[in-house]
């Protein structure tokens, strides 16, 4: 049975948005997708771009290529600024658009918890540019260390502080340890007597908080064995270009601060006149829609929903399942049918620590650690990576790393060299200017 041509606007082509579009395409609806960038980003592998394991092209996929076969879906590369719920209209930087249904899947941004100096000097991983900037920076501090005659400055250049013991912090620290201890030591023979330091700071008393204690312990021991200094119950309160300040008043001399301590809803959430919950997330009803506005859905990292008394986590599976559900909910409404409330099906969670080692808390309470968990992690990430070429290239890079104990992408692509860089040009495009400014400050 054909349904009437209603206008659906989907904001965001991340994990959630892609699923909504897949579910709505071919169902007789007028679907418009908006995203401020022209590619889908596979955030879970950004840390591998930052640590020179895979190139940036492998984790991004053109949205127009995703939609090529979906002739009934229109893509607009644009940014949504505000939403007029009363008149059912979104205001983009390119003008207004009317909707019958609106799906907001704009994701999240890094939460610096109001620590301005940290925000100014830390690196985070949310955008593709962030990962490339971080890789450039890591390799650049080594180049600087190789020329540095002052031992203290050299040590600070080779000290990396990772804040946040969640999956992103753990994965980054493990991969950085392998890059610095096994690859860069060979690239920089002049630094062979020095050991780089990776210091992981976690405000809580354990790593990987949502995982079972035995997997947390395994992760801690594994990281320590890999040379990562893990300091639990340690909070950061500030930063300068060459130091990290801790709550207990002490300081770590370091030119690299990586912040993986939390996320908050994308700024678009502020465009909704509803009271936000923790992390600025938007509370949604059982159908993942706004209270009093059943035609507006919010999914993924932007949304807040509890299930069995616990908040749903900001992970890709929640966004994807939310996207599938909302597509079904819209079609059901158009057909005058009822749909059961959204229920998240937790397939488990994983984190990779390094070569041969990962932890996985899987369906049915099965806990995996070590090689098996690592294999499962590799398979799953390849499966969800969008694009055949991306899968093949990523697999080749992983194989190269595995068999040669080497990293393929050890390139500094920022020009000119950081320490001799000119002041940031006023008319540079915003991303370049921002990156250059950040690198100038930190480097
Ligand atoms: C470094 C890192 C590692 C991670 N690792 C894992 C992992 O291993 N496993 C896991 O399950 N999850 C992981 N996550 C979390 C996972 O990536 C997110 O939960 C997931 O991406 C959320 O999906 P989403 O659809 O809500 O948002 P996203 O995938 O972030 O997509 C949001 C989209 O909205 C667009 N957008 C934002 N604002 C606007 C606007 N105003 N106008 C137009 N478009 C806009 C963005 O450009 C983006 O394309 C990781 C996240 C990060 C940052």
Short mmCIF file of C-alpha atoms and ligand atoms in Angstrom, two decimals:
data_model
loop_
_atom_site.label_atom_id
_atom_site.label_comp_id
_atom_site.label_asym_id
_atom_site.label_seq_id
_atom_site.Cartn_x
_atom_site.Cartn_y
_atom_site.Cartn_z
CA UNK A 1 0.00 0.00 0.00
CA UNK A 2 1.45 3.40 -1.01
CA UNK A 3 1.69 6.06 1.70
CA UNK A 4 1.20 9.80 1.13
CA UNK A 5 4.26 11.95 0.25
CA UNK A 6 5.09 13.49 3.60
CA UNK A 7 8.25 15.52 4.10
CA UNK A 8 10.86 13.98 6.38
CA UNK A 9 14.01 15.85 7.32
CA UNK A 10 16.88 13.90 8.84
CA UNK A 11 19.65 15.97 10.44
CA UNK A 12 22.97 14.14 10.67
CA UNK A 13 24.34 11.25 8.59
CA UNK A 14 26.23 9.55 11.40
CA UNK A 15 25.44 6.09 12.74
CA UNK A 16 21.82 6.96 13.54
CA UNK A 17 20.99 9.05 10.48
CA UNK A 18 22.22 6.43 8.00
CA UNK A 19 19.84 3.87 9.51
CA UNK A 20 16.86 6.23 9.38
CA UNK A 21 17.49 6.94 5.71
CA UNK A 22 17.93 3.24 4.87
CA UNK A 23 14.63 2.47 6.56
CA UNK A 24 12.66 5.30 4.95
CA UNK A 25 13.96 5.09 1.40
CA UNK A 26 11.54 3.52 -1.06
CA UNK A 27 8.53 4.04 1.22
CA UNK A 28 6.84 6.87 -0.66
CA UNK A 29 8.14 9.66 1.56
CA UNK A 30 9.93 12.85 0.56
CA UNK A 31 13.19 12.46 2.49
CA UNK A 32 15.81 15.22 2.81
CA UNK A 33 19.06 14.58 4.65
CA UNK A 34 21.17 17.39 6.04
CA UNK A 35 24.71 17.18 7.28
CA UNK A 36 27.28 19.89 7.80
CA UNK A 37 29.94 17.69 6.22
CA UNK A 38 29.77 15.61 3.04
CA UNK A 39 30.96 12.36 4.59
CA UNK A 40 29.93 9.80 7.14
CA UNK A 41 32.61 9.45 9.81
CA UNK A 42 33.48 6.18 11.50
CA UNK A 43 34.52 7.66 14.85
CA UNK A 44 35.52 4.38 16.55
CA UNK A 45 38.66 4.20 14.40
CA UNK A 46 39.72 7.85 14.68
CA UNK A 47 42.32 6.93 17.28
CA UNK A 48 44.03 4.72 14.67
CA UNK A 49 44.27 7.72 12.33
CA UNK A 50 45.76 9.76 15.18
CA UNK A 51 48.36 7.06 15.89
CA UNK A 52 49.44 6.64 12.26
CA UNK A 53 47.96 3.18 11.80
CA UNK A 54 45.42 3.94 9.08
CA UNK A 55 44.93 6.91 6.79
CA UNK A 56 42.12 9.39 7.16
CA UNK A 57 40.30 8.28 3.98
CA UNK A 58 39.64 4.87 5.53
CA UNK A 59 37.29 6.18 8.21
CA UNK A 60 35.26 8.56 6.05
CA UNK A 61 32.75 7.76 3.33
CA UNK A 62 31.01 10.17 0.96
CA UNK A 63 27.35 10.70 1.88
CA UNK A 64 26.44 11.17 -1.77
CA UNK A 65 28.00 7.76 -2.50
CA UNK A 66 25.92 6.20 0.30
CA UNK A 67 22.80 7.77 -1.22
CA UNK A 68 23.66 7.14 -4.87
CA UNK A 69 21.15 4.32 -5.25
CA UNK A 70 18.49 6.00 -3.12
CA UNK A 71 16.98 8.24 -5.78
CA UNK A 72 14.14 9.35 -3.50
CA UNK A 73 16.50 10.83 -0.89
CA UNK A 74 17.88 14.35 -1.30
CA UNK A 75 21.12 15.43 0.37
CA UNK A 76 21.92 18.98 1.40
CA UNK A 77 25.32 19.80 2.81
CA UNK A 78 24.26 22.40 5.30
CA UNK A 79 24.14 23.14 8.98
CA UNK A 80 20.93 23.41 10.98
CA UNK A 81 20.91 26.45 13.22
CA UNK A 82 17.46 26.53 14.77
CA UNK A 83 14.16 24.72 14.82
CA UNK A 84 10.68 26.23 14.79
CA UNK A 85 8.61 23.47 16.39
CA UNK A 86 5.33 25.40 16.09
CA UNK A 87 5.57 25.96 12.35
CA UNK A 88 7.42 22.68 11.70
CA UNK A 89 10.40 24.32 10.06
CA UNK A 90 14.17 24.00 10.39
CA UNK A 91 16.38 26.98 9.71
CA UNK A 92 19.61 26.05 7.98
CA UNK A 93 22.50 28.34 7.06
CA UNK A 94 21.10 28.09 3.51
CA UNK A 95 17.49 28.92 4.36
CA UNK A 96 14.36 27.38 5.92
CA UNK A 97 12.93 23.92 5.22
CA UNK A 98 9.47 22.66 6.18
CA UNK A 99 8.86 19.18 7.54
CA UNK A 100 6.10 16.80 8.55
CA UNK A 101 8.55 14.64 10.46
CA UNK A 102 11.93 15.69 11.79
CA UNK A 103 14.67 13.33 12.95
CA UNK A 104 17.56 14.86 14.85
CA UNK A 105 20.69 12.70 14.86
CA UNK A 106 23.41 15.33 15.24
CA UNK A 107 25.58 13.35 17.67
CA UNK A 108 27.80 14.83 20.36
CA UNK A 109 30.83 17.03 20.97
CA UNK A 110 33.65 16.79 23.49
CA UNK A 111 32.77 17.86 27.01
CA UNK A 112 35.57 19.83 28.69
CA UNK A 113 33.40 20.41 31.77
CA UNK A 114 34.05 24.16 31.71
CA UNK A 115 37.85 23.78 31.94
CA UNK A 116 38.74 26.56 29.50
CA UNK A 117 42.52 26.11 29.62
CA UNK A 118 42.10 22.40 28.92
CA UNK A 119 39.79 23.12 26.00
CA UNK A 120 42.36 25.56 24.64
CA UNK A 121 45.37 23.25 24.86
CA UNK A 122 44.04 19.70 24.68
CA UNK A 123 43.52 17.51 21.66
CA UNK A 124 40.28 15.56 21.34
CA UNK A 125 38.91 13.15 18.77
CA UNK A 126 35.54 14.02 17.30
CA UNK A 127 36.32 15.24 13.79
CA UNK A 128 38.53 13.87 11.05
CA UNK A 129 40.71 16.99 11.32
CA UNK A 130 41.20 16.30 15.05
CA UNK A 131 42.76 12.93 14.29
CA UNK A 132 45.07 14.31 11.59
CA UNK A 133 46.11 17.25 13.82
CA UNK A 134 46.90 14.87 16.65
CA UNK A 135 48.99 12.60 14.40
CA UNK A 136 50.86 15.62 13.04
CA UNK A 137 51.47 16.81 16.58
CA UNK A 138 52.71 13.46 17.93
CA UNK A 139 55.19 13.09 15.09
CA UNK A 140 56.19 16.76 15.33
CA UNK A 141 57.07 16.62 19.03
CA UNK A 142 59.37 13.71 18.25
CA UNK A 143 61.06 15.75 15.52
CA UNK A 144 61.46 18.60 18.00
CA UNK A 145 62.77 16.25 20.70
CA UNK A 146 65.40 14.95 18.26
CA UNK A 147 66.78 18.51 17.95
CA UNK A 148 66.32 19.53 21.58
CA UNK A 149 69.42 19.84 23.76
CA UNK A 150 67.68 20.63 27.06
CA UNK A 151 66.93 17.26 28.73
CA UNK A 152 63.93 18.52 30.65
CA UNK A 153 62.29 19.99 27.56
CA UNK A 154 63.08 16.81 25.62
CA UNK A 155 61.40 14.71 28.31
CA UNK A 156 58.34 16.96 28.33
CA UNK A 157 58.11 16.67 24.55
CA UNK A 158 58.11 12.89 24.85
CA UNK A 159 55.52 12.75 27.62
CA UNK A 160 51.92 12.19 26.56
CA UNK A 161 49.02 12.65 28.93
CA UNK A 162 45.77 10.82 28.20
CA UNK A 163 42.78 11.90 30.26
CA UNK A 164 39.86 9.50 30.58
CA UNK A 165 39.97 5.76 31.16
CA UNK A 166 36.95 4.89 29.01
CA UNK A 167 37.21 2.91 25.76
CA UNK A 168 38.52 5.89 23.73
CA UNK A 169 41.27 6.71 26.26
CA UNK A 170 42.28 3.06 26.63
CA UNK A 171 42.37 2.42 22.88
CA UNK A 172 44.34 5.59 22.19
CA UNK A 173 46.84 4.98 25.02
CA UNK A 174 47.45 1.38 23.92
CA UNK A 175 47.95 2.32 20.31
CA UNK A 176 50.17 5.30 21.19
CA UNK A 177 52.29 3.05 23.37
CA UNK A 178 52.88 0.70 20.44
CA UNK A 179 53.64 3.60 18.11
CA UNK A 180 56.13 5.26 20.43
CA UNK A 181 57.77 2.21 21.99
CA UNK A 182 58.01 0.00 18.92
CA UNK A 183 57.93 2.21 15.83
CA UNK A 184 59.24 5.67 16.65
CA UNK A 185 62.13 4.28 18.68
CA UNK A 186 63.38 2.76 15.41
CA UNK A 187 62.68 5.93 13.43
CA UNK A 188 64.55 8.11 15.93
CA UNK A 189 67.80 6.33 16.81
CA UNK A 190 69.13 9.60 18.26
CA UNK A 191 66.49 9.32 20.98
CA UNK A 192 67.16 5.69 21.80
CA UNK A 193 68.29 6.33 25.37
CA UNK A 194 65.14 8.23 26.19
CA UNK A 195 61.88 6.50 26.93
CA UNK A 196 58.70 8.23 26.04
CA UNK A 197 56.08 8.32 28.78
CA UNK A 198 52.37 7.80 28.39
CA UNK A 199 50.44 8.79 31.47
CA UNK A 200 46.77 7.91 31.71
CA UNK A 201 44.72 9.88 34.22
CA UNK A 202 41.31 8.70 35.37
CA UNK A 203 39.18 10.53 37.94
CA UNK A 204 37.41 7.34 39.02
CA UNK A 205 38.97 4.40 40.85
CA UNK A 206 38.85 2.12 37.79
CA UNK A 207 39.22 1.98 34.02
CA UNK A 208 36.41 1.05 31.60
CA UNK A 209 33.69 1.83 34.16
CA UNK A 210 30.79 -0.03 32.44
CA UNK A 211 32.78 -3.28 32.08
CA UNK A 212 32.86 -6.14 34.64
CA UNK A 213 35.67 -5.87 37.27
CA UNK A 214 37.74 -8.75 35.87
CA UNK A 215 37.93 -7.06 32.44
CA UNK A 216 38.79 -3.75 34.11
CA UNK A 217 41.65 -5.43 35.97
CA UNK A 218 42.88 -7.13 32.82
CA UNK A 219 42.88 -3.79 30.99
CA UNK A 220 44.79 -2.07 33.79
CA UNK A 221 47.47 -4.77 33.95
CA UNK A 222 47.79 -4.96 30.19
CA UNK A 223 48.25 -1.21 29.82
CA UNK A 224 50.82 -1.17 32.62
CA UNK A 225 52.67 -4.00 30.93
CA UNK A 226 52.72 -1.95 27.75
CA UNK A 227 54.44 0.87 29.62
CA UNK A 228 51.43 3.10 30.21
CA UNK A 229 51.49 4.74 33.67
CA UNK A 230 47.92 4.59 34.90
CA UNK A 231 46.93 6.96 37.70
CA UNK A 232 43.44 6.37 39.07
CA UNK A 233 41.53 8.85 41.29
CA UNK A 234 43.39 11.66 39.53
CA UNK A 235 41.60 14.69 38.13
CA UNK A 236 42.90 17.37 35.76
CA UNK A 237 42.05 21.00 36.52
CA UNK A 238 44.02 22.97 33.94
CA UNK A 239 46.62 23.01 31.20
CA UNK A 240 49.22 25.19 29.49
CA UNK A 241 51.02 24.44 26.21
CA UNK A 242 53.67 22.47 28.11
CA UNK A 243 52.03 21.30 31.33
CA UNK A 244 49.00 19.57 32.78
CA UNK A 245 47.76 20.68 36.19
CA UNK A 246 46.23 18.17 38.58
CA UNK A 247 43.66 18.67 41.33
CA UNK A 248 46.18 17.79 44.04
CA UNK A 249 48.25 20.84 43.01
CA UNK A 250 50.97 18.92 41.17
CA UNK A 251 51.88 19.33 37.51
CA UNK A 252 53.03 17.07 34.69
CA UNK A 253 55.43 18.56 32.15
CA UNK A 254 54.01 17.54 28.79
CA UNK A 255 53.40 19.11 25.40
CA UNK A 256 50.58 16.70 24.58
CA UNK A 257 47.29 16.45 26.40
CA UNK A 258 44.67 14.15 24.92
CA UNK A 259 41.20 14.59 26.37
CA UNK A 260 38.80 11.64 26.28
CA UNK A 261 36.94 12.36 29.50
CA UNK A 262 33.43 12.87 28.22
CA UNK A 263 30.99 14.06 25.60
CA UNK A 264 27.91 16.24 25.58
CA UNK A 265 25.05 16.56 23.10
CA UNK A 266 25.73 18.45 19.85
CA UNK A 267 25.03 22.21 20.12
CA UNK A 268 21.89 21.65 18.04
CA UNK A 269 20.23 20.32 21.21
CA UNK A 270 20.20 23.92 22.47
CA UNK A 271 17.87 24.81 19.61
CA UNK A 272 15.11 22.77 21.25
CA UNK A 273 13.05 24.53 23.92
CA UNK A 274 13.07 21.55 26.27
CA UNK A 275 14.86 20.98 29.54
CA UNK A 276 18.05 19.02 28.93
CA UNK A 277 19.43 16.24 31.09
CA UNK A 278 22.99 15.19 31.93
CA UNK A 279 25.46 16.14 29.22
CA UNK A 280 22.92 18.44 27.55
CA UNK A 281 21.08 15.46 26.10
CA UNK A 282 17.45 15.76 25.03
CA UNK A 283 14.96 13.60 26.96
CA UNK A 284 12.74 11.56 24.65
CA UNK A 285 9.54 9.56 25.04
CA UNK A 286 9.09 5.84 24.50
CA UNK A 287 8.91 6.36 20.71
CA UNK A 288 12.13 8.42 20.82
CA UNK A 289 10.08 11.55 20.11
CA UNK A 290 9.80 14.85 21.95
CA UNK A 291 7.13 15.27 24.60
CA UNK A 292 4.27 17.30 23.02
CA UNK A 293 5.88 16.96 19.57
CA UNK A 294 5.47 13.35 18.45
CA UNK A 295 6.55 14.36 14.91
CA UNK A 296 10.05 15.26 16.15
CA UNK A 297 12.42 12.39 16.94
CA UNK A 298 15.81 12.61 18.60
CA UNK A 299 18.21 9.64 18.44
CA UNK A 300 21.76 8.59 19.22
CA UNK A 301 24.20 10.65 21.28
CA UNK A 302 21.84 13.65 21.33
CA UNK A 303 19.03 11.79 23.06
CA UNK A 304 18.50 10.80 26.67
CA UNK A 305 16.41 7.75 27.41
CA UNK A 306 16.44 5.39 30.35
CA UNK A 307 15.79 1.70 30.07
CA UNK A 308 15.22 -0.40 33.18
CA UNK A 309 16.32 2.59 35.26
CA UNK A 310 19.63 3.05 33.47
CA UNK A 311 20.49 5.72 30.88
CA UNK A 312 21.24 4.34 27.42
CA UNK A 313 24.93 4.80 26.61
CA UNK A 314 26.28 7.06 23.86
CA UNK A 315 27.46 4.28 21.59
CA UNK A 316 27.00 3.43 17.94
CA UNK A 317 24.60 0.51 18.57
CA UNK A 318 22.14 2.74 20.43
CA UNK A 319 22.20 5.26 17.56
CA UNK A 320 21.80 2.56 14.89
CA UNK A 321 18.96 0.75 16.64
CA UNK A 322 17.30 4.12 17.34
CA UNK A 323 17.57 4.95 13.63
CA UNK A 324 16.00 1.65 12.55
CA UNK A 325 13.21 2.13 15.08
CA UNK A 326 12.36 5.71 14.08
CA UNK A 327 12.12 4.74 10.39
CA UNK A 328 9.64 2.00 11.36
CA UNK A 329 7.75 4.38 13.68
CA UNK A 330 7.27 6.96 10.91
CA UNK A 331 6.07 4.36 8.41
CA UNK A 332 3.73 2.85 11.00
CA UNK A 333 2.23 6.27 11.77
CA UNK A 334 1.65 6.93 8.09
CA UNK A 335 -0.17 3.63 7.87
CA UNK A 336 -2.21 4.33 10.97
CA UNK A 337 -0.54 1.46 12.82
CA UNK A 338 0.80 1.18 16.37
CA UNK A 339 4.41 0.38 17.18
CA UNK A 340 5.81 -0.93 20.47
CA UNK A 341 8.04 1.43 22.49
CA UNK A 342 11.75 1.51 21.63
CA UNK A 343 13.84 -1.08 23.40
CA UNK A 344 17.60 -1.19 23.09
CA UNK A 345 19.05 -4.63 22.56
CA UNK A 346 22.51 -4.62 24.11
CA UNK A 347 24.80 -6.82 22.03
CA UNK A 348 27.73 -6.13 24.35
CA UNK A 349 30.69 -3.81 24.44
CA UNK A 350 34.35 -4.04 23.50
CA UNK A 351 37.60 -2.17 23.79
CA UNK A 352 40.89 -2.98 22.18
CA UNK A 353 44.04 -2.48 24.26
CA UNK A 354 46.76 -3.40 21.81
CA UNK A 355 48.23 -6.14 19.69
CA UNK A 356 46.51 -9.44 20.55
CA UNK A 357 44.53 -7.95 23.38
CA UNK A 358 41.06 -6.60 23.85
CA UNK A 359 38.18 -7.02 26.24
CA UNK A 360 34.61 -7.88 25.30
CA UNK A 361 31.57 -8.13 27.51
CA UNK A 362 29.26 -9.97 25.19
CA UNK A 363 25.67 -11.00 24.93
CA UNK A 364 24.59 -13.39 27.66
CA UNK A 365 27.34 -12.26 30.06
CA UNK A 366 30.18 -14.05 28.23
CA UNK A 367 33.40 -12.21 29.04
CA UNK A 368 36.26 -12.41 26.56
CA UNK A 369 39.75 -11.07 26.95
CA UNK A 370 43.00 -11.35 25.05
CA UNK A 371 43.40 -12.74 21.55
CA UNK A 372 39.82 -13.95 21.00
CA UNK A 373 38.36 -10.60 22.04
CA UNK A 374 40.91 -8.88 19.80
CA UNK A 375 39.85 -10.99 16.79
CA UNK A 376 36.19 -10.30 17.52
CA UNK A 377 36.94 -6.56 17.75
CA UNK A 378 38.75 -6.56 14.39
CA UNK A 379 35.96 -8.47 12.64
CA UNK A 380 33.19 -6.28 14.05
CA UNK A 381 34.87 -3.01 13.19
CA UNK A 382 35.57 -4.16 9.65
CA UNK A 383 31.97 -5.26 9.30
CA UNK A 384 30.56 -1.88 10.32
CA UNK A 385 33.06 0.23 8.39
CA UNK A 386 31.24 1.68 5.39
CA UNK A 387 32.68 1.08 1.91
CA UNK A 388 34.44 -1.91 0.35
CA UNK A 389 37.60 0.09 -0.40
CA UNK A 390 37.79 1.34 3.20
CA UNK A 391 37.55 -2.22 4.50
CA UNK A 392 40.25 -3.53 2.18
CA UNK A 393 42.66 -0.63 2.88
CA UNK A 394 42.09 -0.84 6.63
CA UNK A 395 42.63 -4.60 6.62
CA UNK A 396 45.87 -4.16 4.63
CA UNK A 397 47.11 -1.54 7.10
CA UNK A 398 46.27 -3.79 10.04
CA UNK A 399 48.08 -6.71 8.40
CA UNK A 400 51.10 -4.51 7.67
CA UNK A 401 51.16 -3.38 11.28
CA UNK A 402 50.73 -6.90 12.56
CA UNK A 403 53.38 -8.64 10.47
CA UNK A 404 55.95 -5.82 10.18
CA UNK A 405 55.37 -4.21 13.58
CA UNK A 406 55.29 -0.92 11.75
CA UNK A 407 52.90 1.93 11.01
CA UNK A 408 52.21 3.01 7.46
CA UNK A 409 51.07 6.62 7.85
CA UNK A 410 53.89 8.35 9.73
CA UNK A 411 53.46 11.63 7.90
CA UNK A 412 53.39 15.19 9.17
CA UNK A 413 51.01 16.82 6.73
CA UNK A 414 50.77 20.24 8.37
CA UNK A 415 52.92 22.81 6.65
CA UNK A 416 55.12 24.69 7.32
CA UNK A 417 56.87 22.86 10.20
CA UNK A 418 55.13 23.74 13.46
CA UNK A 419 57.94 25.42 15.36
CA UNK A 420 58.72 27.76 12.45
CA UNK A 421 55.11 28.41 11.52
CA UNK A 422 53.92 31.91 10.63
CA UNK A 423 51.04 33.49 12.54
CA UNK A 424 47.63 32.15 11.62
CA UNK A 425 46.25 33.88 8.54
CA UNK A 426 43.09 35.79 9.17
CA UNK A 427 41.47 34.70 5.93
CA UNK A 428 42.32 31.00 6.29
CA UNK A 429 39.27 28.70 6.22
CA UNK A 430 37.92 28.16 9.78
CA UNK A 431 39.10 24.56 10.16
CA UNK A 432 42.65 25.29 9.01
CA UNK A 433 42.87 28.43 11.13
CA UNK A 434 41.59 26.58 14.18
CA UNK A 435 43.98 23.67 13.66
CA UNK A 436 46.94 25.94 13.00
CA UNK A 437 46.18 27.97 16.11
CA UNK A 438 45.87 24.84 18.23
CA UNK A 439 49.10 23.39 16.88
CA UNK A 440 50.93 26.69 17.36
CA UNK A 441 49.76 26.85 20.97
CA UNK A 442 50.54 23.29 21.87
CA UNK A 443 53.59 22.79 19.72
C1 LIG B 1 36.91 8.64 19.30
C2 LIG B 1 35.59 7.92 19.45
C3 LIG B 1 35.59 6.52 19.56
C4 LIG B 1 34.38 5.84 19.68
N1 LIG B 1 34.40 4.47 19.76
C5 LIG B 1 33.25 3.79 19.83
C6 LIG B 1 33.23 2.37 19.80
O1 LIG B 1 34.29 1.73 19.77
N2 LIG B 1 32.03 1.72 19.85
C7 LIG B 1 30.85 2.43 19.88
O2 LIG B 1 29.78 1.82 19.88
N3 LIG B 1 30.82 3.76 19.90
C8 LIG B 1 31.99 4.46 19.86
N4 LIG B 1 31.97 5.83 19.85
C9 LIG B 1 30.68 6.52 19.97
C10 LIG B 1 29.94 6.54 18.64
O3 LIG B 1 30.79 7.01 17.62
C11 LIG B 1 28.72 7.45 18.80
O4 LIG B 1 27.92 6.94 19.83
C12 LIG B 1 27.92 7.51 17.50
O5 LIG B 1 28.68 8.10 16.48
C13 LIG B 1 26.64 8.32 17.70
O6 LIG B 1 25.93 8.32 16.52
P1 LIG B 1 24.99 9.54 16.13
O7 LIG B 1 24.28 9.16 14.90
O8 LIG B 1 24.21 9.96 17.33
O9 LIG B 1 26.01 10.75 15.85
P2 LIG B 1 27.26 10.85 14.89
O10 LIG B 1 27.67 9.54 14.37
O11 LIG B 1 28.26 11.66 15.62
O12 LIG B 1 26.71 11.73 13.68
C14 LIG B 1 26.26 13.04 13.82
C15 LIG B 1 26.21 13.71 12.46
O13 LIG B 1 25.49 14.92 12.60
C16 LIG B 1 26.14 15.96 11.87
N5 LIG B 1 25.77 17.25 12.49
C17 LIG B 1 26.04 17.66 13.73
N6 LIG B 1 25.50 18.89 13.97
C18 LIG B 1 24.87 19.24 12.82
C19 LIG B 1 24.12 20.40 12.43
N7 LIG B 1 23.87 21.41 13.27
N8 LIG B 1 23.63 20.46 11.17
C20 LIG B 1 23.86 19.42 10.30
N9 LIG B 1 24.55 18.30 10.63
C21 LIG B 1 25.04 18.21 11.87
C22 LIG B 1 27.62 15.60 11.99
O14 LIG B 1 28.38 16.18 10.94
C23 LIG B 1 27.58 14.08 11.93
O15 LIG B 1 27.74 13.58 10.63
C24 LIG B 1 33.16 6.57 19.73
C25 LIG B 1 33.18 7.94 19.63
C26 LIG B 1 34.38 8.62 19.48
C27 LIG B 1 34.38 10.13 19.35
#
